[in-house]
CSV table of C-alpha atoms in Angstrom, one decimal:
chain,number,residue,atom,x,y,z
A,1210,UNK,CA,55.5,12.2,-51.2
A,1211,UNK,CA,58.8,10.9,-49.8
A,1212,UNK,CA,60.2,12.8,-46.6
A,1213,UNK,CA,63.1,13.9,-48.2
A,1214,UNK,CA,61.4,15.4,-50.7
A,1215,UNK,CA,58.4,17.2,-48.6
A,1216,UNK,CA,61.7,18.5,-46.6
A,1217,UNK,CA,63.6,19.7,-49.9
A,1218,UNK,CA,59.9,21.6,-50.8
A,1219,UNK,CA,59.2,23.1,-47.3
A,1220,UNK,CA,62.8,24.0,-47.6
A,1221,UNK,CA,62.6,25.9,-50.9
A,1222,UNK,CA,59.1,27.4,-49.4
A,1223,UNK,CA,60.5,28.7,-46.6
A,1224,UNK,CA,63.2,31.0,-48.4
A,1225,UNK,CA,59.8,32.2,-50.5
A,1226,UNK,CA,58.4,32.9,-47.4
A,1227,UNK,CA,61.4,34.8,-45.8
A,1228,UNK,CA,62.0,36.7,-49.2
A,1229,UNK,CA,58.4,37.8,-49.3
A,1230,UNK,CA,58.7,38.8,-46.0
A,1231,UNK,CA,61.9,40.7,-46.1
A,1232,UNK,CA,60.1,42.4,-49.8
A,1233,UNK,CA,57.4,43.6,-47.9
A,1234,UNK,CA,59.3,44.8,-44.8
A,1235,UNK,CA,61.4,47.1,-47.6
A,1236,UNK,CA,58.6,48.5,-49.0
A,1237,UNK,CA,57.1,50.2,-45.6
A,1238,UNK,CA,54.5,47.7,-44.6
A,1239,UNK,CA,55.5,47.8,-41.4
A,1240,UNK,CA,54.7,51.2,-40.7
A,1241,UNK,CA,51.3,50.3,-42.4
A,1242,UNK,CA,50.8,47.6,-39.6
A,1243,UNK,CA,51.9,50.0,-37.1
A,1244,UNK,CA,49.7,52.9,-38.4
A,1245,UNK,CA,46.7,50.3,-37.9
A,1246,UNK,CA,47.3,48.6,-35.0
A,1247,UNK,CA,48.5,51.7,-32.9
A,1248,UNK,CA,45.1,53.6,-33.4
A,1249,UNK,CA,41.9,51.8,-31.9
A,1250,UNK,CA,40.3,49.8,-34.9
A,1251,UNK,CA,36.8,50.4,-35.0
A,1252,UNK,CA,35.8,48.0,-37.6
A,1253,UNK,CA,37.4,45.5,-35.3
A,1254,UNK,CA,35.6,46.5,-32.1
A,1255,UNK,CA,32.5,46.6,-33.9
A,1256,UNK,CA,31.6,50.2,-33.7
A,1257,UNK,CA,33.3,51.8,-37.4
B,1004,UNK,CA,50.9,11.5,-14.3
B,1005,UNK,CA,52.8,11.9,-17.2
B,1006,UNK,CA,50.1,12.8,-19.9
B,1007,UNK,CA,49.1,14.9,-17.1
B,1008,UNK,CA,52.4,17.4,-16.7
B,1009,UNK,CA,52.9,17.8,-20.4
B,1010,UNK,CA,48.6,19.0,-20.4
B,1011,UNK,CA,49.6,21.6,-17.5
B,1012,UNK,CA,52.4,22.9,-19.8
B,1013,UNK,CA,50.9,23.1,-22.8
B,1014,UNK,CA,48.2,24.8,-20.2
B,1015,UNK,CA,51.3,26.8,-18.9
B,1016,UNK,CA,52.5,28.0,-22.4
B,1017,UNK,CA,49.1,29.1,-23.7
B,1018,UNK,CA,48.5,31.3,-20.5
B,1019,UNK,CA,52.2,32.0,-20.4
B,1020,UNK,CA,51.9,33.5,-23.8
B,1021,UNK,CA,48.3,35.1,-23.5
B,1022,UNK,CA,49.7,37.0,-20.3
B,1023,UNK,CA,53.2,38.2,-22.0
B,1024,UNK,CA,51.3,39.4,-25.3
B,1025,UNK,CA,48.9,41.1,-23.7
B,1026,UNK,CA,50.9,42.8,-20.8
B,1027,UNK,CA,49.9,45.9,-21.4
B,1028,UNK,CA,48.4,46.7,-18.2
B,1029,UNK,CA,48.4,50.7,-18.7
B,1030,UNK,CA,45.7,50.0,-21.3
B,1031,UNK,CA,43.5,48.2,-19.2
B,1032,UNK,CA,43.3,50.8,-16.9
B,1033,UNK,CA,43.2,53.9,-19.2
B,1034,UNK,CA,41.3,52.0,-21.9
B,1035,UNK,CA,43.7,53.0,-24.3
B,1036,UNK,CA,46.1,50.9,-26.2
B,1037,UNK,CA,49.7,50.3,-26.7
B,1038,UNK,CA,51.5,52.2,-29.6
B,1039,UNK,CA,54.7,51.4,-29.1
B,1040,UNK,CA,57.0,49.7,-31.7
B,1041,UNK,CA,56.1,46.1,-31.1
B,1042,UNK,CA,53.4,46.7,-32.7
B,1043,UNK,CA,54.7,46.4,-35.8
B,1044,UNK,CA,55.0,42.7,-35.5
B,1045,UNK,CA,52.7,40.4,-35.5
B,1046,UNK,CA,52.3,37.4,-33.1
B,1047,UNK,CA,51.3,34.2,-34.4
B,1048,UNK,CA,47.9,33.3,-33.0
B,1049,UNK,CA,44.4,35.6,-33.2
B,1050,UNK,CA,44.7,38.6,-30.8
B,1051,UNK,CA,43.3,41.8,-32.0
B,1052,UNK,CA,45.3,45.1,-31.7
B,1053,UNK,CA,42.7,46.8,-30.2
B,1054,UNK,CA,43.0,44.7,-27.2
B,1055,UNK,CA,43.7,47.5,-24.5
B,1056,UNK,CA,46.7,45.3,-23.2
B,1057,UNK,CA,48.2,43.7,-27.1
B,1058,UNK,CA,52.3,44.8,-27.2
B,1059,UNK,CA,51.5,42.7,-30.9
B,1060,UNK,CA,49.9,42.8,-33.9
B,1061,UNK,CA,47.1,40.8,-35.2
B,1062,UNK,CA,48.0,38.9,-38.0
B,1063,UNK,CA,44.4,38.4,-39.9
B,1064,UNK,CA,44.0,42.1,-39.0
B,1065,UNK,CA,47.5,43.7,-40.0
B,1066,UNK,CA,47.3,41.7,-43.6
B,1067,UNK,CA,43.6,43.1,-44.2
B,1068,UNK,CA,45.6,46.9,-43.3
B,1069,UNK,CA,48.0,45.9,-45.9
B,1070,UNK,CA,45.8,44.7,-48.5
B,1071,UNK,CA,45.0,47.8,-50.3
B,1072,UNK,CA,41.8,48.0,-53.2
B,1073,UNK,CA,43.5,51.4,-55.2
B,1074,UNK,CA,46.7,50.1,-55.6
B,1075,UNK,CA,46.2,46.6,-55.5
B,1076,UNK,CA,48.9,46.1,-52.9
B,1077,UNK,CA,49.2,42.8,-51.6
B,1078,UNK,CA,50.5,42.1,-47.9
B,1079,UNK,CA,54.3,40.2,-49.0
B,1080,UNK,CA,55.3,40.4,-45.2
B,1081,UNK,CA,52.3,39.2,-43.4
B,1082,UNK,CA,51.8,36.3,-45.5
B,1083,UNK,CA,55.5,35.6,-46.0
B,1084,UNK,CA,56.0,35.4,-42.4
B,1085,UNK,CA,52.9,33.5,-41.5
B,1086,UNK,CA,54.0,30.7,-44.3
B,1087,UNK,CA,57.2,30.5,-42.8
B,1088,UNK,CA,55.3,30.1,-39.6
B,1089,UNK,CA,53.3,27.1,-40.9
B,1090,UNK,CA,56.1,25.8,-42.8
B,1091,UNK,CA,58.3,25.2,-39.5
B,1092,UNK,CA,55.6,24.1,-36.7
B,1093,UNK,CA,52.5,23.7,-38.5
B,1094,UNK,CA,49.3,24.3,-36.3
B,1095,UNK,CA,51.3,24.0,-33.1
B,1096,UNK,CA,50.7,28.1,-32.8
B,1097,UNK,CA,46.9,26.8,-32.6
B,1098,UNK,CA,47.6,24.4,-29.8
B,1099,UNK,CA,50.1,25.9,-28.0
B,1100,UNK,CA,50.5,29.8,-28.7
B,1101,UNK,CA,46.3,31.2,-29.0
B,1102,UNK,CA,44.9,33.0,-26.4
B,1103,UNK,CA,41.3,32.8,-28.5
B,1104,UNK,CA,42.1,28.8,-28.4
B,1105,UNK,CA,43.2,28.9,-24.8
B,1106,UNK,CA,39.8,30.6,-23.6
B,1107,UNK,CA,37.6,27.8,-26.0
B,1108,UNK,CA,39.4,25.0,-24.1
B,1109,UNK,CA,38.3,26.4,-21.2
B,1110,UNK,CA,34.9,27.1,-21.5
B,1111,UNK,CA,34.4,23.6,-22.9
B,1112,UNK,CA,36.0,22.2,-19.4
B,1113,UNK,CA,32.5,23.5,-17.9
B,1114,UNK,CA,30.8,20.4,-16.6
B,1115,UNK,CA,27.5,20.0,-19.2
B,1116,UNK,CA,26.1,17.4,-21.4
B,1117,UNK,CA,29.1,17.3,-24.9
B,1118,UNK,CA,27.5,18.2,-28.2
B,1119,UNK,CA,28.8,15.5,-31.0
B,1120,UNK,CA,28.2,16.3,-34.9
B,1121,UNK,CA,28.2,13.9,-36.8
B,1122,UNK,CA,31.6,12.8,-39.1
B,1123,UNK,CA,30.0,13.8,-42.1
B,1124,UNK,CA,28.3,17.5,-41.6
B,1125,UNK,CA,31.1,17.7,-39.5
B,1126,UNK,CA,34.1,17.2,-42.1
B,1127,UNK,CA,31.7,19.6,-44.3
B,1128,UNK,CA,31.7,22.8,-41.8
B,1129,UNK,CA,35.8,22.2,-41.3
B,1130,UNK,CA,35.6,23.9,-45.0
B,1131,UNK,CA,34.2,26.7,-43.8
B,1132,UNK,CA,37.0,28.2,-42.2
B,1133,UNK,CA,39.1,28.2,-46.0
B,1134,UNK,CA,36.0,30.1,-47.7
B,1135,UNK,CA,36.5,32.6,-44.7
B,1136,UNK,CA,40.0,32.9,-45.4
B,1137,UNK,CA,39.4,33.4,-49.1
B,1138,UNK,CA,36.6,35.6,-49.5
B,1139,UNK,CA,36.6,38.1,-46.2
B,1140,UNK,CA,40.7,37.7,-45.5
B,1141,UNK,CA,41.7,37.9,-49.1
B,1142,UNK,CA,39.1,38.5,-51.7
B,1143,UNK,CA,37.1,40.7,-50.4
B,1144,UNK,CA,39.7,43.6,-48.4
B,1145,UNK,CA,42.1,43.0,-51.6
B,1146,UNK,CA,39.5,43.7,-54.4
B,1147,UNK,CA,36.4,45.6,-53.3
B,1148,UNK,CA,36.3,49.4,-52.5
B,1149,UNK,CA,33.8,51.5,-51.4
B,1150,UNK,CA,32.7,54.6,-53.8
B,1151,UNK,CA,35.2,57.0,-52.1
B,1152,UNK,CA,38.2,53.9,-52.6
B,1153,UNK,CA,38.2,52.9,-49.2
B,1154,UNK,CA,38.8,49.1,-49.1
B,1155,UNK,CA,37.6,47.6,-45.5
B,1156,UNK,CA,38.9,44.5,-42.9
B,1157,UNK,CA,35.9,42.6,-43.8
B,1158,UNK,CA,36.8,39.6,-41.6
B,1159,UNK,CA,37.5,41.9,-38.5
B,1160,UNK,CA,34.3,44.1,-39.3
B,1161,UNK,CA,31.9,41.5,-39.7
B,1162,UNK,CA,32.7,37.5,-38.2
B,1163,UNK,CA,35.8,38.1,-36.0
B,1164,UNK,CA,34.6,37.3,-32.3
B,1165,UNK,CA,38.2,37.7,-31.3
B,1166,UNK,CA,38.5,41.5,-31.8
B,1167,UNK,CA,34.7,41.8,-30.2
B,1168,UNK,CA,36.0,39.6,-26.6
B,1169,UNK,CA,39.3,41.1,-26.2
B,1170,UNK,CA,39.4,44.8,-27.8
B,1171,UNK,CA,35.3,45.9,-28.2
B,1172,UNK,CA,34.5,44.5,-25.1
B,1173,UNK,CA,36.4,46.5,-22.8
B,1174,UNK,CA,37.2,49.4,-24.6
B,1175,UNK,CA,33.0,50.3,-24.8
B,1176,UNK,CA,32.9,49.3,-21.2
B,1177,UNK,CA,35.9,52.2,-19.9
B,1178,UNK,CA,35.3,54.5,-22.6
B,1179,UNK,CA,32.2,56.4,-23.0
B,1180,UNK,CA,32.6,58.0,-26.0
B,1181,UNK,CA,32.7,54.6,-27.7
B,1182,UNK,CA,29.7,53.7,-25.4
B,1183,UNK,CA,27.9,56.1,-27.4
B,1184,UNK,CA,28.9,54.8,-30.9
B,1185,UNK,CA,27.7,51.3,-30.3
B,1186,UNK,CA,25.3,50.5,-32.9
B,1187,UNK,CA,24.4,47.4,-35.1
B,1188,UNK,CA,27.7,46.4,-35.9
B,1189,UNK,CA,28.2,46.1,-32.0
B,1190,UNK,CA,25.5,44.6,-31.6
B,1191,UNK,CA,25.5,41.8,-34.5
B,1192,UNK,CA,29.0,40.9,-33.5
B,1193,UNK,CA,28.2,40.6,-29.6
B,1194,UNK,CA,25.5,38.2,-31.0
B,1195,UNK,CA,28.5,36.4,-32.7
B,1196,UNK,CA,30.9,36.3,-29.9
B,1197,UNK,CA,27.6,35.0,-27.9
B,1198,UNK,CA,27.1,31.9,-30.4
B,1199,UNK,CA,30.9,31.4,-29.7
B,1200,UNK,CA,31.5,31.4,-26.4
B,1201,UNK,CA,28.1,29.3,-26.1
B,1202,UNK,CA,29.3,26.3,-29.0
B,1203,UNK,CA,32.8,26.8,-26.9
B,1204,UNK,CA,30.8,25.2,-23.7
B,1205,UNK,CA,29.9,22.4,-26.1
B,1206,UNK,CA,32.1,21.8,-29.0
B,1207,UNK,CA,35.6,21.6,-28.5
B,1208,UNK,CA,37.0,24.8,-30.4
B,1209,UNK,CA,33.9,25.7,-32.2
B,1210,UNK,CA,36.1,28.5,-33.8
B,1211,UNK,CA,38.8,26.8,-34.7
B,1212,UNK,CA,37.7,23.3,-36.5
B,1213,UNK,CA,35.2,25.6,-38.7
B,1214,UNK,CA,36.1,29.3,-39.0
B,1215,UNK,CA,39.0,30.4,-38.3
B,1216,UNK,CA,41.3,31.9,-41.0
B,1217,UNK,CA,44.5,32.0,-39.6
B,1218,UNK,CA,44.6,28.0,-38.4
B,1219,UNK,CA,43.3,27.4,-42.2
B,1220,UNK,CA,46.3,29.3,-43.5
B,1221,UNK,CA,48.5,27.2,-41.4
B,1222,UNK,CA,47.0,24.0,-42.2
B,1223,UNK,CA,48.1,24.7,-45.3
B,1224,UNK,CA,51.3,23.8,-44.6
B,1225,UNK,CA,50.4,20.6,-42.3
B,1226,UNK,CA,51.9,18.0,-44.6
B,1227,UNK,CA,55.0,19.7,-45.7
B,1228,UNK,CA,56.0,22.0,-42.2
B,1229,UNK,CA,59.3,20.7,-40.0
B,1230,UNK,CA,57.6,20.3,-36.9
B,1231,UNK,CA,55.7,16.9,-38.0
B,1232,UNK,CA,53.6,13.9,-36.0
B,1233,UNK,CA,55.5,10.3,-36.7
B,1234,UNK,CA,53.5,7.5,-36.0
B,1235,UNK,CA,55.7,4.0,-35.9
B,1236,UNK,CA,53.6,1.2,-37.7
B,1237,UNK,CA,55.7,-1.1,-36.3
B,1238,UNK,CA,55.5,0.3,-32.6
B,1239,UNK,CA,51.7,0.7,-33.2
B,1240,UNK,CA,48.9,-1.9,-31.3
B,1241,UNK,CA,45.9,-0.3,-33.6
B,1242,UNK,CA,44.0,0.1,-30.1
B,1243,UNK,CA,43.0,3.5,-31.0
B,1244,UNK,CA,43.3,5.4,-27.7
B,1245,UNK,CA,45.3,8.0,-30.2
B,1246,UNK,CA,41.7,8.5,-32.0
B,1247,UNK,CA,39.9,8.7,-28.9
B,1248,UNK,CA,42.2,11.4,-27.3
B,1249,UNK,CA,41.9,13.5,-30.1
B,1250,UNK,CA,40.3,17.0,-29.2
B,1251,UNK,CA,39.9,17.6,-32.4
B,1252,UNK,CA,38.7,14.5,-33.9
B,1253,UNK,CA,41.9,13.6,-36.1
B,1254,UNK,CA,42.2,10.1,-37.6
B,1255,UNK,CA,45.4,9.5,-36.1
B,1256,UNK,CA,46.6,6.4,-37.8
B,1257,UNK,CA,45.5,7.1,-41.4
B,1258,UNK,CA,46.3,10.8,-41.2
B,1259,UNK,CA,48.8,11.7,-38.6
B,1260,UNK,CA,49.5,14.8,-39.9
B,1261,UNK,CA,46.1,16.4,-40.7
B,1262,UNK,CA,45.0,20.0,-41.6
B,1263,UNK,CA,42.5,19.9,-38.5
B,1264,UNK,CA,45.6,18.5,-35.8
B,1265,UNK,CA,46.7,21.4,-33.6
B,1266,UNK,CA,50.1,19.5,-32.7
B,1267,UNK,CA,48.4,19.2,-28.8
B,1268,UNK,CA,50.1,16.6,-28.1
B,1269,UNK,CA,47.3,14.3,-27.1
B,1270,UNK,CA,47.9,11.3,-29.1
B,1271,UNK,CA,51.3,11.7,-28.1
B,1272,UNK,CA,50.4,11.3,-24.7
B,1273,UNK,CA,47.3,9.0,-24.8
B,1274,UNK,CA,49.7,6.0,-26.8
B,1275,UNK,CA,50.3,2.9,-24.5
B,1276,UNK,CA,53.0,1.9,-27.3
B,1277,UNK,CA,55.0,5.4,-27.4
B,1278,UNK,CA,54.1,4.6,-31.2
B,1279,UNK,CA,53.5,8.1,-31.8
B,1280,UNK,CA,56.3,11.3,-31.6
B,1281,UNK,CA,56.9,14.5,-32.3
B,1282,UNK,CA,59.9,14.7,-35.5
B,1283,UNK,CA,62.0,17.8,-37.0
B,1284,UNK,CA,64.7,18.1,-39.7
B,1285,UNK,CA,66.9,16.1,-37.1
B,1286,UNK,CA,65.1,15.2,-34.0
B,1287,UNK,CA,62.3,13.4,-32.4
B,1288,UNK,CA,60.6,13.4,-29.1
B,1289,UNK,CA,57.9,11.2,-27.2
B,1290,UNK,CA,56.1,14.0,-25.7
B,1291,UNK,CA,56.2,17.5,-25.4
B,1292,UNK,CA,57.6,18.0,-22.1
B,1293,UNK,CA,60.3,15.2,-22.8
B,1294,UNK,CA,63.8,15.6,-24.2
B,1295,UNK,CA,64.7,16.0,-27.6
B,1296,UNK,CA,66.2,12.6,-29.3
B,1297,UNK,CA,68.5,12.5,-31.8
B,1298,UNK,CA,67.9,10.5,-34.8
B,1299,UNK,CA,69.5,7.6,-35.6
């Protein structure tokens, strides 16, 4: 693939990226992240 | 000399960075964690939540949180942001921005005897890392549930050495009601971080050329991303010093731009011909710690 073109599709991949990221930020999962990471994980530790 | 200022900092950076997101001192000494609202961001490289001194997010960890069995809700803004990531610097966050990747490096700088595998089982286990992704980051916390619904982080729970080092670690050691809980989870996954730091002594980044998740998720995006390596036929002498500084066992010439190159810089530095450069949308630069170059 010519650069211009791999620079056109990482180009049109990145505003997919930013859009799914701005779609999930308005539906809350933020606070899901924060719920999660804010208590100790026990699964993650090793001990849940 | 050169070659040797941009490796102290890229050293620099990846300390740099493991001391900033992890400054959390408070939780080091309490053996609680932070729970304040950079948490709701994730950083870009492997560092577990539960690490008593983590002001960020794990990334692997918050999208398993998000992924969720009963309603089938899938994680827009961890992946979005973590392809946008790739997309721009491609596995540079391994190289540059890991605190899991910093502490391999150094454990392979102890002075034993090199373990070597072989190109081909090698190239074979550097799939490994794309299963994990797919089956325990993906398939697995998006699809199963247990009989009460509960889905589960199955790549935290069960492989990641990184929560195990920098959260299990010293949370069991300052708190002994977690002490008390260890069981066979602990145990099997102290086993794991074990093997780990043991093939880190040995094999440069064990854990990163064959299983970890988040530097296949960013490979990925290798060929396409912004942040790209240029090599200059013309430029080039084809003496393969490139190859032979390669941590991570790229074939520079063929395939500059490789799923396995962590953007080091190594080949960069290591080129007798300055053949080799960094390259953006609208720049280029010989090494790391040089200026930027406009293109012509």
């Amino acid at each position: 693939m010519k650069r211009k073109a791999k620079l056109a599709l990482a180009a049109l991949l990145l505003a997919l990226a930013v859009a799914s990221c701005l779609f999930g930020v308005s539906r809350g999962e933020l606070k899901t992240v924060h719920r999660k990471a804010s208590t100790v994980c026990l699964e993650c530790i090793g001990i849940g | 000399m050169r070659g040797k200022h941009i490796a102290a900092l890229r050293k620099a950076v990846q300390a740099g960075w493991g001391v900033l997101s992890n400054a959390y001192v408070t939780g080091f000494i309490k053996g609680t964690i932070y729970q304040g609202p950079l948490k709701n961001f994730c950083v870009p490289g492997m560092n577990c939540y539960s690490c008593p001194g983590a002001l960020g997010s794990c990334p692997i960890g918050a999208m398993q949180s998000i992924f969720d069995a009963r309603k089938r809700r899938f994680a827009f803004s961890v992946v979005g942001y973590l392809a946008a990531v790739g997309l721009l610097v491609g596995r540079f966050v391994c190289g540059w921005l890991c605190v899991f990747g910093l502490i391999q490096e150094l454990l392979y700088k102890i002075p034993v005897p090199k373990l070597k595998i072989a190109e081909k089982p090698d190239r074979a286990l550097r799939y490994v890392k794309y299963a994990v992704l797919l089956i325990l980051v993906f398939a697995l916390p998006f699809f199963w549930r247990d009989s009460l619904g509960i889905g589960e982080p199955f790549f935290c729970k069960f492989l990641c050495p990184v929560g195990t080092l920098e959260g299990g670690v010293p949370l069991v050691l300052l708190r002994q009601e977690l002490r008390s809980a260890v069981g066979f989870l602990f145990r099997w996954k102290l086993i794991l971080l074990i093997l780990t730091v043991l093939a880190s002594v040995f094999i440069h980044r064990p854990f990163c050329k064959y299983l970890c998740p988040l530097g296949a998720f960013y490979s990925l995006f290798q060929k396409i991303s912004f942040l790209r390596l240029k090599l200059d036929g013309d430029r080039c002498v084809s003496c393969g010093k490139c190859e032979k500084s390669c941590p991570m066992e790229v074939h520079v010439k063929s395939d500059p731009n490789s799923a396995e190159c962590i953007r080091c810089g190594a080949c960069v530095r290591s080129c007798p011909a300055g053949a080799l450069s960094f390259s953006g949308g609208a720049w280029s630069m010989k090494d790391p710690a040089g200026g930027l170059a406009k293109k012509k």
